[in-house]
């Protein structure tokens, strides 16, 4: 359960960073 939880958490953080990257790209465009 702990490993699955960590994997899920990392996926969630990656999703957030992806959104931030897109937002920065949109702002720079």
mmCIF file with all atom_site columns, N, CA and C in Angstrom:
data_model
loop_
_atom_site.group_PDB
_atom_site.id
_atom_site.type_symbol
_atom_site.label_atom_id
_atom_site.label_alt_id
_atom_site.label_comp_id
_atom_site.label_asym_id
_atom_site.label_entity_id
_atom_site.label_seq_id
_atom_site.pdbx_PDB_ins_code
_atom_site.Cartn_x
_atom_site.Cartn_y
_atom_site.Cartn_z
_atom_site.occupancy
_atom_site.B_iso_or_equiv
_atom_site.pdbx_formal_charge
_atom_site.auth_seq_id
_atom_site.auth_comp_id
_atom_site.auth_asym_id
_atom_site.auth_atom_id
_atom_site.pdbx_PDB_model_num
ATOM 1  N N  . UNK A 1 1  ? 0.839  -1.199 0.000   1.00 0.00 ? 1  UNK A N  1
ATOM 2  C CA . UNK A 1 1  ? 0.000  0.000  0.000   1.00 0.00 ? 1  UNK A CA 1
ATOM 3  C C  . UNK A 1 1  ? 0.878  1.255  0.000   1.00 0.00 ? 1  UNK A C  1
ATOM 4  N N  . UNK A 1 2  ? 1.951  1.219  0.757   1.00 0.00 ? 2  UNK A N  1
ATOM 5  C CA . UNK A 1 2  ? 2.824  2.394  0.846   1.00 0.00 ? 2  UNK A CA 1
ATOM 6  C C  . UNK A 1 2  ? 3.446  2.705  -0.519  1.00 0.00 ? 2  UNK A C  1
ATOM 7  N N  . UNK A 1 3  ? 3.924  1.660  -1.199  1.00 0.00 ? 3  UNK A N  1
ATOM 8  C CA . UNK A 1 3  ? 4.570  1.863  -2.500  1.00 0.00 ? 3  UNK A CA 1
ATOM 9  C C  . UNK A 1 3  ? 3.550  2.403  -3.506  1.00 0.00 ? 3  UNK A C  1
ATOM 10 N N  . UNK A 1 4  ? 2.350  1.839  -3.494  1.00 0.00 ? 4  UNK A N  1
ATOM 11 C CA . UNK A 1 4  ? 1.306  2.307  -4.407  1.00 0.00 ? 4  UNK A CA 1
ATOM 12 C C  . UNK A 1 4  ? 0.960  3.754  -4.090  1.00 0.00 ? 4  UNK A C  1
ATOM 13 N N  . UNK A 1 5  ? 0.933  4.083  -2.809  1.00 0.00 ? 5  UNK A N  1
ATOM 14 C CA . UNK A 1 5  ? 0.620  5.450  -2.400  1.00 0.00 ? 5  UNK A CA 1
ATOM 15 C C  . UNK A 1 5  ? 1.680  6.413  -2.902  1.00 0.00 ? 5  UNK A C  1
ATOM 16 N N  . UNK A 1 6  ? 2.949  6.014  -2.789  1.00 0.00 ? 6  UNK A N  1
ATOM 17 C CA . UNK A 1 6  ? 4.037  6.878  -3.239  1.00 0.00 ? 6  UNK A CA 1
ATOM 18 C C  . UNK A 1 6  ? 3.952  7.073  -4.755  1.00 0.00 ? 6  UNK A C  1
ATOM 19 N N  . UNK A 1 7  ? 3.670  5.985  -5.479  1.00 0.00 ? 7  UNK A N  1
ATOM 20 C CA . UNK A 1 7  ? 3.579  6.052  -6.933  1.00 0.00 ? 7  UNK A CA 1
ATOM 21 C C  . UNK A 1 7  ? 2.454  6.996  -7.338  1.00 0.00 ? 7  UNK A C  1
ATOM 22 N N  . UNK A 1 8  ? 1.335  6.885  -6.645  1.00 0.00 ? 8  UNK A N  1
ATOM 23 C CA . UNK A 1 8  ? 0.187  7.742  -6.956  1.00 0.00 ? 8  UNK A CA 1
ATOM 24 C C  . UNK A 1 8  ? 0.535  9.196  -6.655  1.00 0.00 ? 8  UNK A C  1
ATOM 25 N N  . UNK A 1 9  ? 1.217  9.418  -5.558  1.00 0.00 ? 9  UNK A N  1
ATOM 26 C CA . UNK A 1 9  ? 1.587  10.779 -5.158  1.00 0.00 ? 9  UNK A CA 1
ATOM 27 C C  . UNK A 1 9  ? 2.536  11.398 -6.185  1.00 0.00 ? 9  UNK A C  1
ATOM 28 N N  . UNK A 1 10 ? 3.495  10.613 -6.653  1.00 0.00 ? 10 UNK A N  1
ATOM 29 C CA . UNK A 1 10 ? 4.453  11.123 -7.642  1.00 0.00 ? 10 UNK A CA 1
ATOM 30 C C  . UNK A 1 10 ? 3.734  11.456 -8.941  1.00 0.00 ? 10 UNK A C  1
ATOM 31 N N  . UNK A 1 11 ? 2.762  10.622 -9.321  1.00 0.00 ? 11 UNK A N  1
ATOM 32 C CA . UNK A 1 11 ? 1.999  10.875 -10.536 1.00 0.00 ? 11 UNK A CA 1
ATOM 33 C C  . UNK A 1 11 ? 1.212  12.162 -10.411 1.00 0.00 ? 11 UNK A C  1
ATOM 34 N N  . UNK A 1 12 ? 0.681  12.403 -9.214  1.00 0.00 ? 12 UNK A N  1
ATOM 35 C CA . UNK A 1 12 ? -0.106 13.611 -8.973  1.00 0.00 ? 12 UNK A CA 1
ATOM 36 C C  . UNK A 1 12 ? 0.790  14.846 -9.057  1.00 0.00 ? 12 UNK A C  1
ATOM 37 N N  . UNK A 1 13 ? 1.973  14.757 -8.474  1.00 0.00 ? 13 UNK A N  1
ATOM 38 C CA . UNK A 1 13 ? 2.913  15.883 -8.513  1.00 0.00 ? 13 UNK A CA 1
ATOM 39 C C  . UNK A 1 13 ? 3.352  16.159 -9.953  1.00 0.00 ? 13 UNK A C  1
ATOM 40 N N  . UNK A 1 14 ? 3.573  15.092 -10.715 1.00 0.00 ? 14 UNK A N  1
ATOM 41 C CA . UNK A 1 14 ? 3.983  15.261 -12.108 1.00 0.00 ? 14 UNK A CA 1
ATOM 42 C C  . UNK A 1 14 ? 2.881  15.962 -12.886 1.00 0.00 ? 14 UNK A C  1
ATOM 43 N N  . UNK A 1 15 ? 1.625  15.633 -12.561 1.00 0.00 ? 15 UNK A N  1
ATOM 44 C CA . UNK A 1 15 ? 0.489  16.253 -13.240 1.00 0.00 ? 15 UNK A CA 1
ATOM 45 C C  . UNK A 1 15 ? 0.451  17.747 -12.929 1.00 0.00 ? 15 UNK A C  1
ATOM 46 N N  . UNK A 1 16 ? 0.687  18.091 -11.665 1.00 0.00 ? 16 UNK A N  1
ATOM 47 C CA . UNK A 1 16 ? 0.686  19.498 -11.247 1.00 0.00 ? 16 UNK A CA 1
ATOM 48 C C  . UNK A 1 16 ? 1.811  20.253 -11.955 1.00 0.00 ? 16 UNK A C  1
ATOM 49 N N  . UNK A 1 17 ? 2.999  19.657 -12.012 1.00 0.00 ? 17 UNK A N  1
ATOM 50 C CA . UNK A 1 17 ? 4.128  20.327 -12.667 1.00 0.00 ? 17 UNK A CA 1
ATOM 51 C C  . UNK A 1 17 ? 3.834  20.525 -14.151 1.00 0.00 ? 17 UNK A C  1
ATOM 52 N N  . UNK A 1 18 ? 3.140  19.550 -14.753 1.00 0.00 ? 18 UNK A N  1
ATOM 53 C CA . UNK A 1 18 ? 2.794  19.659 -16.169 1.00 0.00 ? 18 UNK A CA 1
ATOM 54 C C  . UNK A 1 18 ? 1.868  20.847 -16.385 1.00 0.00 ? 18 UNK A C  1
ATOM 55 N N  . UNK A 1 19 ? 0.902  21.021 -15.494 1.00 0.00 ? 19 UNK A N  1
ATOM 56 C CA . UNK A 1 19 ? -0.036 22.145 -15.591 1.00 0.00 ? 19 UNK A CA 1
ATOM 57 C C  . UNK A 1 19 ? 0.711  23.465 -15.430 1.00 0.00 ? 19 UNK A C  1
ATOM 58 N N  . UNK A 1 20 ? 1.644  23.510 -14.467 1.00 0.00 ? 20 UNK A N  1
ATOM 59 C CA . UNK A 1 20 ? 2.428  24.729 -14.237 1.00 0.00 ? 20 UNK A CA 1
ATOM 60 C C  . UNK A 1 20 ? 3.263  25.052 -15.477 1.00 0.00 ? 20 UNK A C  1
ATOM 61 N N  . UNK A 1 21 ? 3.868  24.035 -16.063 1.00 0.00 ? 21 UNK A N  1
ATOM 62 C CA . UNK A 1 21 ? 4.687  24.238 -17.260 1.00 0.00 ? 21 UNK A CA 1
ATOM 63 C C  . UNK A 1 21 ? 3.836  24.790 -18.393 1.00 0.00 ? 21 UNK A C  1
ATOM 64 N N  . UNK A 1 22 ? 2.640  24.233 -18.556 1.00 0.00 ? 22 UNK A N  1
ATOM 65 C CA . UNK A 1 22 ? 1.740  24.711 -19.613 1.00 0.00 ? 22 UNK A CA 1
ATOM 66 C C  . UNK A 1 22 ? 1.338  26.151 -19.348 1.00 0.00 ? 22 UNK A C  1
ATOM 67 N N  . UNK A 1 23 ? 1.081  26.477 -18.084 1.00 0.00 ? 23 UNK A N  1
ATOM 68 C CA . UNK A 1 23 ? 0.673  27.837 -17.730 1.00 0.00 ? 23 UNK A CA 1
ATOM 69 C C  . UNK A 1 23 ? 1.802  28.824 -18.033 1.00 0.00 ? 23 UNK A C  1
ATOM 70 N N  . UNK A 1 24 ? 3.034  28.439 -17.723 1.00 0.00 ? 24 UNK A N  1
ATOM 71 C CA . UNK A 1 24 ? 4.177  29.310 -17.988 1.00 0.00 ? 24 UNK A CA 1
ATOM 72 C C  . UNK A 1 24 ? 4.349  29.499 -19.494 1.00 0.00 ? 24 UNK A C  1
ATOM 73 N N  . UNK A 1 25 ? 4.179  28.416 -20.249 1.00 0.00 ? 25 UNK A N  1
ATOM 74 C CA . UNK A 1 25 ? 4.317  28.487 -21.701 1.00 0.00 ? 25 UNK A CA 1
ATOM 75 C C  . UNK A 1 25 ? 3.242  29.400 -22.280 1.00 0.00 ? 25 UNK A C  1
ATOM 76 N N  . UNK A 1 26 ? 2.032  29.295 -21.762 1.00 0.00 ? 26 UNK A N  1
ATOM 77 C CA . UNK A 1 26 ? 0.931  30.123 -22.251 1.00 0.00 ? 26 UNK A CA 1
ATOM 78 C C  . UNK A 1 26 ? 1.195  31.591 -21.920 1.00 0.00 ? 26 UNK A C  1
ATOM 79 N N  . UNK A 1 27 ? 1.754  31.834 -20.753 1.00 0.00 ? 27 UNK A N  1
ATOM 80 C CA . UNK A 1 27 ? 2.039  33.206 -20.330 1.00 0.00 ? 27 UNK A CA 1
ATOM 81 C C  . UNK A 1 27 ? 3.164  33.799 -21.189 1.00 0.00 ? 27 UNK A C  1
ATOM 82 N N  . UNK A 1 28 ? 4.134  32.970 -21.556 1.00 0.00 ? 28 UNK A N  1
ATOM 83 C CA . UNK A 1 28 ? 5.268  33.438 -22.343 1.00 0.00 ? 28 UNK A CA 1
ATOM 84 C C  . UNK A 1 28 ? 4.867  33.651 -23.805 1.00 0.00 ? 28 UNK A C  1
ATOM 85 N N  . UNK A 1 29 ? 3.858  32.930 -24.258 1.00 0.00 ? 29 UNK A N  1
ATOM 86 C CA . UNK A 1 29 ? 3.441  33.005 -25.660 1.00 0.00 ? 29 UNK A CA 1
ATOM 87 C C  . UNK A 1 29 ? 2.798  34.362 -25.972 1.00 0.00 ? 29 UNK A C  1
#
